[in-house]
Amino acid sequence: MTLATLVCLAALAPPREQVTLVFKPALNDKATYERTMAFKSTDGTETYERVDRVSTRISQRDSKGRFGVETSYTLLKESIDGEQLDVPTNMKPGVTRETRTPQGALAIRSVVATDNPLDVFYAALATPALNQVPVGIGDTWTHAYNLFSDEDLPVFQGTFQLIKLLPVEKPTQAVLRASFADSSPKPLTAEGTITVRLDDGALVGLDLQLPRAYIPGGDATTYQLHLTWNLIARNPATKPKPVVRE
């Protein structure tokens, strides 16, 4: 096949569908997720798993276009080596206040008594940066997360690629391939998929694998981590605007 023929075929091909991924929640939008953190020792002999209910509320939007998010974490289940631990029924949720960039990425998180840099890192993985320009399947973009002053957790970068729209006939969600890595000699890394809504960029769910991770508040033991978030309930304050598609 000649070059001229290839050029003609490319010109006749239908235009690639594109979508604009934008984080644009309404004030007082609420959502509830189930977050599972499944840690496993590198030799597979030790496991620790916890399941939390995570509730979010959009609390404000400032003059720079950043969003304030109130997030609460309630422990539902906890187990060590498969043995369930007792979880107090009167346990109060841990509440944090976050600031998200106009792209939706975590920028600032309040420090509470039980918080540490690892908590911040794991929370940031659930805040993909949406690049606010038309993208098609296969397009890739990056975002630098500047969250930490702690030397053990330097600036890290997220890389995102649009891999599919769901459902195929009338898409309402975008699935992103996501990878994260910090800039340390032995970086913390995460890879997997993140799904967001097309109409407002809100998180639907994620499934990430971290080959080297640590339990917040634990010792320096290295674990593998399987991190998932799944949307349980969504309570939008207002009806989202129509999806922007090119």
PDB file of C-alpha atoms in Angstrom:
ATOM      1  CA  MET A   1       0.000   0.000   0.000  1.00  0.00           C
ATOM      2  CA  THR A   2       1.459   3.346  -1.028  1.00  0.00           C
ATOM      3  CA  LEU A   3       1.883   6.363   1.217  1.00  0.00           C
ATOM      4  CA  ALA A   4      -0.642   8.278  -0.880  1.00  0.00           C
ATOM      5  CA  THR A   5      -3.217   5.545  -0.300  1.00  0.00           C
ATOM      6  CA  LEU A   6      -2.607   5.612   3.453  1.00  0.00           C
ATOM      7  CA  VAL A   7      -3.056   9.386   3.518  1.00  0.00           C
ATOM      8  CA  CYS A   8      -6.341   9.078   1.616  1.00  0.00           C
ATOM      9  CA  LEU A   9      -7.633   6.389   3.978  1.00  0.00           C
ATOM     10  CA  ALA A  10      -6.718   8.518   6.977  1.00  0.00           C
ATOM     11  CA  ALA A  11      -8.590  11.466   5.488  1.00  0.00           C
ATOM     12  CA  LEU A  12     -11.687   9.328   4.915  1.00  0.00           C
ATOM     13  CA  ALA A  13     -11.628   7.810   8.428  1.00  0.00           C
ATOM     14  CA  PRO A  14     -14.365   9.069  10.769  1.00  0.00           C
ATOM     15  CA  PRO A  15     -13.180  11.666  13.303  1.00  0.00           C
ATOM     16  CA  ARG A  16     -12.100  10.239  16.642  1.00  0.00           C
ATOM     17  CA  GLU A  17     -14.644  10.830  19.385  1.00  0.00           C
ATOM     18  CA  GLN A  18     -13.393  13.117  22.116  1.00  0.00           C
ATOM     19  CA  VAL A  19     -14.660  14.122  25.532  1.00  0.00           C
ATOM     20  CA  THR A  20     -13.695  16.943  27.867  1.00  0.00           C
ATOM     21  CA  LEU A  21     -13.028  15.691  31.375  1.00  0.00           C
ATOM     22  CA  VAL A  22     -13.745  18.449  33.879  1.00  0.00           C
ATOM     23  CA  PHE A  23     -14.082  18.394  37.653  1.00  0.00           C
ATOM     24  CA  LYS A  24     -17.159  20.572  38.233  1.00  0.00           C
ATOM     25  CA  PRO A  25     -19.166  19.426  41.261  1.00  0.00           C
ATOM     26  CA  ALA A  26     -21.926  21.598  42.677  1.00  0.00           C
ATOM     27  CA  LEU A  27     -21.807  23.043  46.164  1.00  0.00           C
ATOM     28  CA  ASN A  28     -23.115  20.478  48.689  1.00  0.00           C
ATOM     29  CA  ASP A  29     -22.789  17.520  46.318  1.00  0.00           C
ATOM     30  CA  LYS A  30     -22.450  14.398  48.479  1.00  0.00           C
ATOM     31  CA  ALA A  31     -21.223  10.888  47.809  1.00  0.00           C
ATOM     32  CA  THR A  32     -20.543   7.742  49.809  1.00  0.00           C
ATOM     33  CA  TYR A  33     -17.905   5.146  48.959  1.00  0.00           C
ATOM     34  CA  GLU A  34     -16.618   1.885  50.330  1.00  0.00           C
ATOM     35  CA  ARG A  35     -12.828   1.889  50.483  1.00  0.00           C
ATOM     36  CA  THR A  36     -10.949  -1.383  50.920  1.00  0.00           C
ATOM     37  CA  MET A  37      -7.255  -1.517  51.764  1.00  0.00           C
ATOM     38  CA  ALA A  38      -5.920  -5.079  51.538  1.00  0.00           C
ATOM     39  CA  PHE A  39      -2.297  -5.354  52.679  1.00  0.00           C
ATOM     40  CA  LYS A  40      -0.267  -8.524  52.153  1.00  0.00           C
ATOM     41  CA  SER A  41       3.308  -9.212  53.185  1.00  0.00           C
ATOM     42  CA  THR A  42       5.728  -9.815  50.337  1.00  0.00           C
ATOM     43  CA  ASP A  43       5.981 -13.508  51.255  1.00  0.00           C
ATOM     44  CA  GLY A  44       2.181 -13.810  51.522  1.00  0.00           C
ATOM     45  CA  THR A  45       2.211 -15.008  55.123  1.00  0.00           C
ATOM     46  CA  GLU A  46       0.692 -11.919  56.747  1.00  0.00           C
ATOM     47  CA  THR A  47      -2.389  -9.951  55.779  1.00  0.00           C
ATOM     48  CA  TYR A  48      -4.180  -6.898  57.108  1.00  0.00           C
ATOM     49  CA  GLU A  49      -7.438  -5.613  55.636  1.00  0.00           C
ATOM     50  CA  ARG A  50      -9.678  -2.728  56.542  1.00  0.00           C
ATOM     51  CA  VAL A  51     -12.902  -1.504  54.991  1.00  0.00           C
ATOM     52  CA  ASP A  52     -14.051   2.086  55.520  1.00  0.00           C
ATOM     53  CA  ARG A  53     -17.143   4.009  54.575  1.00  0.00           C
ATOM     54  CA  VAL A  54     -15.972   7.296  53.067  1.00  0.00           C
ATOM     55  CA  SER A  55     -18.441  10.187  52.821  1.00  0.00           C
ATOM     56  CA  THR A  56     -17.628  13.357  50.905  1.00  0.00           C
ATOM     57  CA  ARG A  57     -19.310  16.761  50.644  1.00  0.00           C
ATOM     58  CA  ILE A  58     -18.338  19.711  48.450  1.00  0.00           C
ATOM     59  CA  SER A  59     -18.202  22.513  51.007  1.00  0.00           C
ATOM     60  CA  GLN A  60     -16.941  25.524  49.035  1.00  0.00           C
ATOM     61  CA  ARG A  61     -15.310  26.913  45.910  1.00  0.00           C
ATOM     62  CA  ASP A  62     -12.806  29.733  46.219  1.00  0.00           C
ATOM     63  CA  SER A  63     -11.840  32.586  43.896  1.00  0.00           C
ATOM     64  CA  LYS A  64      -9.040  30.467  42.371  1.00  0.00           C
ATOM     65  CA  GLY A  65     -11.486  27.783  41.286  1.00  0.00           C
ATOM     66  CA  ARG A  66     -10.380  25.330  43.975  1.00  0.00           C
ATOM     67  CA  PHE A  67     -12.899  23.145  45.786  1.00  0.00           C
ATOM     68  CA  GLY A  68     -13.213  22.494  49.489  1.00  0.00           C
ATOM     69  CA  VAL A  69     -14.192  18.914  50.350  1.00  0.00           C
ATOM     70  CA  GLU A  70     -15.191  17.572  53.749  1.00  0.00           C
ATOM     71  CA  THR A  71     -14.393  13.866  53.985  1.00  0.00           C
ATOM     72  CA  SER A  72     -15.228  11.451  56.774  1.00  0.00           C
ATOM     73  CA  TYR A  73     -13.884   7.922  57.253  1.00  0.00           C
ATOM     74  CA  THR A  74     -15.796   5.342  59.296  1.00  0.00           C
ATOM     75  CA  LEU A  75     -14.188   1.962  59.959  1.00  0.00           C
ATOM     76  CA  LEU A  76     -16.596  -0.860  59.040  1.00  0.00           C
ATOM     77  CA  LYS A  77     -14.438  -4.003  59.137  1.00  0.00           C
ATOM     78  CA  GLU A  78     -10.895  -4.899  60.075  1.00  0.00           C
ATOM     79  CA  SER A  79      -9.011  -8.195  60.003  1.00  0.00           C
ATOM     80  CA  ILE A  80      -5.520  -9.578  60.573  1.00  0.00           C
ATOM     81  CA  ASP A  81      -4.519 -12.812  58.834  1.00  0.00           C
ATOM     82  CA  GLY A  82      -8.186 -13.435  58.039  1.00  0.00           C
ATOM     83  CA  GLU A  83      -9.384 -13.090  61.651  1.00  0.00           C
ATOM     84  CA  GLN A  84     -12.001 -10.388  62.103  1.00  0.00           C
ATOM     85  CA  LEU A  85     -11.317  -7.805  64.784  1.00  0.00           C
ATOM     86  CA  ASP A  86     -13.983  -6.212  66.933  1.00  0.00           C
ATOM     87  CA  VAL A  87     -14.970  -2.782  65.654  1.00  0.00           C
ATOM     88  CA  PRO A  88     -16.644  -0.483  68.225  1.00  0.00           C
ATOM     89  CA  THR A  89     -20.160   0.423  67.143  1.00  0.00           C
ATOM     90  CA  ASN A  90     -19.875   3.903  68.667  1.00  0.00           C
ATOM     91  CA  MET A  91     -16.650   4.830  66.895  1.00  0.00           C
ATOM     92  CA  LYS A  92     -16.740   8.401  65.634  1.00  0.00           C
ATOM     93  CA  PRO A  93     -15.670   8.964  62.031  1.00  0.00           C
ATOM     94  CA  GLY A  94     -12.394  10.681  61.320  1.00  0.00           C
ATOM     95  CA  VAL A  95     -13.056  13.953  59.490  1.00  0.00           C
ATOM     96  CA  THR A  96     -10.626  15.768  57.211  1.00  0.00           C
ATOM     97  CA  ARG A  97     -10.921  18.929  55.161  1.00  0.00           C
ATOM     98  CA  GLU A  98      -9.355  18.896  51.739  1.00  0.00           C
ATOM     99  CA  THR A  99      -8.668  21.412  49.014  1.00  0.00           C
ATOM    100  CA  ARG A 100      -8.854  20.157  45.432  1.00  0.00           C
ATOM    101  CA  THR A 101      -7.356  21.914  42.427  1.00  0.00           C
ATOM    102  CA  PRO A 102      -9.674  23.046  39.618  1.00  0.00           C
ATOM    103  CA  GLN A 103      -8.641  19.766  37.938  1.00  0.00           C
ATOM    104  CA  GLY A 104      -9.895  17.767  40.945  1.00  0.00           C
ATOM    105  CA  ALA A 105      -6.501  16.699  42.317  1.00  0.00           C
ATOM    106  CA  LEU A 106      -5.807  16.836  46.040  1.00  0.00           C
ATOM    107  CA  ALA A 107      -3.784  19.964  46.879  1.00  0.00           C
ATOM    108  CA  ILE A 108      -4.126  20.425  50.657  1.00  0.00           C
ATOM    109  CA  ARG A 109      -5.399  18.117  53.380  1.00  0.00           C
ATOM    110  CA  SER A 110      -5.921  19.126  56.998  1.00  0.00           C
ATOM    111  CA  VAL A 111      -3.838  17.288  59.576  1.00  0.00           C
ATOM    112  CA  VAL A 112      -5.778  15.486  62.277  1.00  0.00           C
ATOM    113  CA  ALA A 113      -4.548  13.489  65.243  1.00  0.00           C
ATOM    114  CA  THR A 114      -4.579  10.163  63.389  1.00  0.00           C
ATOM    115  CA  ASP A 115      -3.277  11.544  60.096  1.00  0.00           C
ATOM    116  CA  ASN A 116       0.196  11.038  58.679  1.00  0.00           C
ATOM    117  CA  PRO A 117       1.810  11.508  55.252  1.00  0.00           C
ATOM    118  CA  LEU A 118       0.818   7.976  54.204  1.00  0.00           C
ATOM    119  CA  ASP A 119      -2.848   8.772  54.857  1.00  0.00           C
ATOM    120  CA  VAL A 120      -2.477  11.815  52.619  1.00  0.00           C
ATOM    121  CA  PHE A 121      -0.761   9.802  49.888  1.00  0.00           C
ATOM    122  CA  TYR A 122      -3.462   7.111  49.863  1.00  0.00           C
ATOM    123  CA  ALA A 123      -6.194   9.785  49.822  1.00  0.00           C
ATOM    124  CA  ALA A 124      -4.543  11.554  46.881  1.00  0.00           C
ATOM    125  CA  LEU A 125      -4.719   8.388  44.791  1.00  0.00           C
ATOM    126  CA  ALA A 126      -8.504   8.808  44.716  1.00  0.00           C
ATOM    127  CA  THR A 127      -8.281  12.326  43.251  1.00  0.00           C
ATOM    128  CA  PRO A 128      -7.260  12.058  39.587  1.00  0.00           C
ATOM    129  CA  ALA A 129      -6.339  15.264  37.801  1.00  0.00           C
ATOM    130  CA  LEU A 130      -8.691  15.904  34.863  1.00  0.00           C
ATOM    131  CA  ASN A 131      -6.983  17.939  32.173  1.00  0.00           C
ATOM    132  CA  GLN A 132     -10.003  20.029  31.045  1.00  0.00           C
ATOM    133  CA  VAL A 133      -9.262  19.771  27.300  1.00  0.00           C
ATOM    134  CA  PRO A 134     -10.776  17.416  24.702  1.00  0.00           C
ATOM    135  CA  VAL A 135      -9.172  13.964  24.794  1.00  0.00           C
ATOM    136  CA  GLY A 136      -9.733  10.758  22.874  1.00  0.00           C
ATOM    137  CA  ILE A 137      -9.052   7.114  23.597  1.00  0.00           C
ATOM    138  CA  GLY A 138      -5.322   6.656  24.110  1.00  0.00           C
ATOM    139  CA  ASP A 139      -4.532  10.270  25.021  1.00  0.00           C
ATOM    140  CA  THR A 140      -2.248  10.716  28.050  1.00  0.00           C
ATOM    141  CA  TRP A 141      -1.546  13.577  30.461  1.00  0.00           C
ATOM    142  CA  THR A 142       0.320  14.073  33.745  1.00  0.00           C
ATOM    143  CA  HIS A 143      -0.046  16.005  36.994  1.00  0.00           C
ATOM    144  CA  ALA A 144       2.478  16.761  39.755  1.00  0.00           C
ATOM    145  CA  TYR A 145       1.085  16.374  43.281  1.00  0.00           C
ATOM    146  CA  ASN A 146       2.913  18.828  45.568  1.00  0.00           C
ATOM    147  CA  LEU A 147       1.514  17.726  48.922  1.00  0.00           C
ATOM    148  CA  PHE A 148       4.332  16.831  51.236  1.00  0.00           C
ATOM    149  CA  SER A 149       7.059  18.534  53.224  1.00  0.00           C
ATOM    150  CA  ASP A 150       8.004  15.168  54.731  1.00  0.00           C
ATOM    151  CA  GLU A 151      11.281  13.951  53.198  1.00  0.00           C
ATOM    152  CA  ASP A 152       9.995  10.377  53.066  1.00  0.00           C
ATOM    153  CA  LEU A 153       7.170  11.343  50.711  1.00  0.00           C
ATOM    154  CA  PRO A 154       8.409  13.821  48.102  1.00  0.00           C
ATOM    155  CA  VAL A 155       6.507  15.275  45.159  1.00  0.00           C
ATOM    156  CA  PHE A 156       4.892  12.525  43.130  1.00  0.00           C
ATOM    157  CA  GLN A 157       3.458  12.430  39.640  1.00  0.00           C
ATOM    158  CA  GLY A 158       0.259  10.953  38.325  1.00  0.00           C
ATOM    159  CA  THR A 159       0.002   9.798  34.716  1.00  0.00           C
ATOM    160  CA  PHE A 160      -3.459   9.260  33.245  1.00  0.00           C
ATOM    161  CA  GLN A 161      -4.667   7.768  29.973  1.00  0.00           C
ATOM    162  CA  LEU A 162      -8.231   7.602  28.697  1.00  0.00           C
ATOM    163  CA  ILE A 163      -8.791   3.930  27.792  1.00  0.00           C
ATOM    164  CA  LYS A 164     -12.575   3.573  27.382  1.00  0.00           C
ATOM    165  CA  LEU A 165     -15.998   5.196  27.685  1.00  0.00           C
ATOM    166  CA  LEU A 166     -18.876   3.325  29.316  1.00  0.00           C
ATOM    167  CA  PRO A 167     -21.421   2.265  28.315  1.00  0.00           C
ATOM    168  CA  VAL A 168     -20.355   2.123  24.683  1.00  0.00           C
ATOM    169  CA  GLU A 169     -23.613   3.311  23.084  1.00  0.00           C
ATOM    170  CA  LYS A 170     -24.268   6.312  25.327  1.00  0.00           C
ATOM    171  CA  PRO A 171     -21.259   6.910  27.584  1.00  0.00           C
ATOM    172  CA  THR A 172     -21.709   8.350  31.067  1.00  0.00           C
ATOM    173  CA  GLN A 173     -18.335   7.323  32.517  1.00  0.00           C
ATOM    174  CA  ALA A 174     -14.673   7.522  31.533  1.00  0.00           C
ATOM    175  CA  VAL A 175     -12.177   4.848  32.523  1.00  0.00           C
ATOM    176  CA  LEU A 176      -8.604   6.000  32.996  1.00  0.00           C
ATOM    177  CA  ARG A 177      -5.440   3.972  33.223  1.00  0.00           C
ATOM    178  CA  ALA A 178      -3.559   5.563  36.109  1.00  0.00           C
ATOM    179  CA  SER A 179      -0.048   5.299  37.462  1.00  0.00           C
ATOM    180  CA  PHE A 180       1.604   7.189  40.305  1.00  0.00           C
ATOM    181  CA  ALA A 181       5.241   7.394  41.401  1.00  0.00           C
ATOM    182  CA  ASP A 182       7.207   9.660  43.693  1.00  0.00           C
ATOM    183  CA  SER A 183      10.724  10.859  42.958  1.00  0.00           C
ATOM    184  CA  SER A 184      12.585   9.042  45.744  1.00  0.00           C
ATOM    185  CA  PRO A 185      15.295   6.400  45.064  1.00  0.00           C
ATOM    186  CA  LYS A 186      12.819   3.688  46.138  1.00  0.00           C
ATOM    187  CA  PRO A 187       9.536   5.269  45.044  1.00  0.00           C
ATOM    188  CA  LEU A 188       6.073   4.391  46.190  1.00  0.00           C
ATOM    189  CA  THR A 189       4.162   3.463  43.047  1.00  0.00           C
ATOM    190  CA  ALA A 190       0.569   2.614  42.163  1.00  0.00           C
ATOM    191  CA  GLU A 191      -0.999   1.360  38.956  1.00  0.00           C
ATOM    192  CA  GLY A 192      -4.495   0.442  37.881  1.00  0.00           C
ATOM    193  CA  THR A 193      -7.715   2.077  36.728  1.00  0.00           C
ATOM    194  CA  ILE A 194      -9.855   4.992  37.887  1.00  0.00           C
ATOM    195  CA  THR A 195     -13.418   5.636  36.703  1.00  0.00           C
ATOM    196  CA  VAL A 196     -15.024   9.095  36.755  1.00  0.00           C
ATOM    197  CA  ARG A 197     -18.343  10.516  35.652  1.00  0.00           C
ATOM    198  CA  LEU A 198     -18.430  12.400  32.361  1.00  0.00           C
ATOM    199  CA  ASP A 199     -20.906  15.040  33.506  1.00  0.00           C
ATOM    200  CA  ASP A 200     -19.030  16.381  36.551  1.00  0.00           C
ATOM    201  CA  GLY A 201     -15.769  14.432  36.892  1.00  0.00           C
ATOM    202  CA  ALA A 202     -16.802  12.828  40.188  1.00  0.00           C
ATOM    203  CA  LEU A 203     -15.111   9.595  41.228  1.00  0.00           C
ATOM    204  CA  VAL A 204     -17.046   6.393  40.533  1.00  0.00           C
ATOM    205  CA  GLY A 205     -14.413   3.897  41.601  1.00  0.00           C
ATOM    206  CA  LEU A 206     -10.796   2.818  41.411  1.00  0.00           C
ATOM    207  CA  ASP A 207      -8.711  -0.342  41.506  1.00  0.00           C
ATOM    208  CA  LEU A 208      -4.995   0.174  42.182  1.00  0.00           C
ATOM    209  CA  GLN A 209      -2.093  -2.127  43.009  1.00  0.00           C
ATOM    210  CA  LEU A 210       0.857  -0.871  45.065  1.00  0.00           C
ATOM    211  CA  PRO A 211       3.791  -3.314  45.008  1.00  0.00           C
ATOM    212  CA  ARG A 212       5.467  -1.560  47.961  1.00  0.00           C
ATOM    213  CA  ALA A 213       3.345   0.035  50.652  1.00  0.00           C
ATOM    214  CA  TYR A 214       3.167   0.633  54.385  1.00  0.00           C
ATOM    215  CA  ILE A 215       0.365   0.507  56.926  1.00  0.00           C
ATOM    216  CA  PRO A 216      -0.293   4.037  58.276  1.00  0.00           C
ATOM    217  CA  GLY A 217       0.778   4.137  61.914  1.00  0.00           C
ATOM    218  CA  GLY A 218       2.568   0.791  61.602  1.00  0.00           C
ATOM    219  CA  ASP A 219       6.249  -0.056  61.556  1.00  0.00           C
ATOM    220  CA  ALA A 220       8.586  -0.034  58.559  1.00  0.00           C
ATOM    221  CA  THR A 221       7.431  -3.436  57.301  1.00  0.00           C
ATOM    222  CA  THR A 222       6.856  -3.454  53.554  1.00  0.00           C
ATOM    223  CA  TYR A 223       3.543  -4.791  52.233  1.00  0.00           C
ATOM    224  CA  GLN A 224       1.800  -5.100  48.918  1.00  0.00           C
ATOM    225  CA  LEU A 225      -1.470  -3.154  48.813  1.00  0.00           C
ATOM    226  CA  HIS A 226      -4.625  -3.635  46.768  1.00  0.00           C
ATOM    227  CA  LEU A 227      -6.642  -0.414  47.071  1.00  0.00           C
ATOM    228  CA  THR A 228     -10.226  -0.103  45.849  1.00  0.00           C
ATOM    229  CA  TRP A 229     -12.931   2.557  46.063  1.00  0.00           C
ATOM    230  CA  ASN A 230     -16.515   1.810  45.020  1.00  0.00           C
ATOM    231  CA  LEU A 231     -19.368   4.303  44.855  1.00  0.00           C
ATOM    232  CA  ILE A 232     -22.248   3.298  47.148  1.00  0.00           C
ATOM    233  CA  ALA A 233     -24.530   6.336  46.976  1.00  0.00           C
ATOM    234  CA  ARG A 234     -24.566   9.693  45.237  1.00  0.00           C
ATOM    235  CA  ASN A 235     -26.594  12.717  46.292  1.00  0.00           C
ATOM    236  CA  PRO A 236     -25.993  15.635  43.892  1.00  0.00           C
ATOM    237  CA  ALA A 237     -27.109  19.034  45.090  1.00  0.00           C
ATOM    238  CA  THR A 238     -28.177  20.118  41.605  1.00  0.00           C
ATOM    239  CA  LYS A 239     -28.684  18.433  38.288  1.00  0.00           C
ATOM    240  CA  PRO A 240     -25.301  18.246  36.457  1.00  0.00           C
ATOM    241  CA  LYS A 241     -24.920  20.074  33.165  1.00  0.00           C
ATOM    242  CA  PRO A 242     -24.871  18.051  29.929  1.00  0.00           C
ATOM    243  CA  VAL A 243     -21.680  16.219  29.012  1.00  0.00           C
ATOM    244  CA  VAL A 244     -19.268  18.213  26.834  1.00  0.00           C
ATOM    245  CA  ARG A 245     -18.407  16.058  23.845  1.00  0.00           C
ATOM    246  CA  GLU A 246     -16.573  16.962  20.666  1.00  0.00           C
TER     247      GLU A 246
END
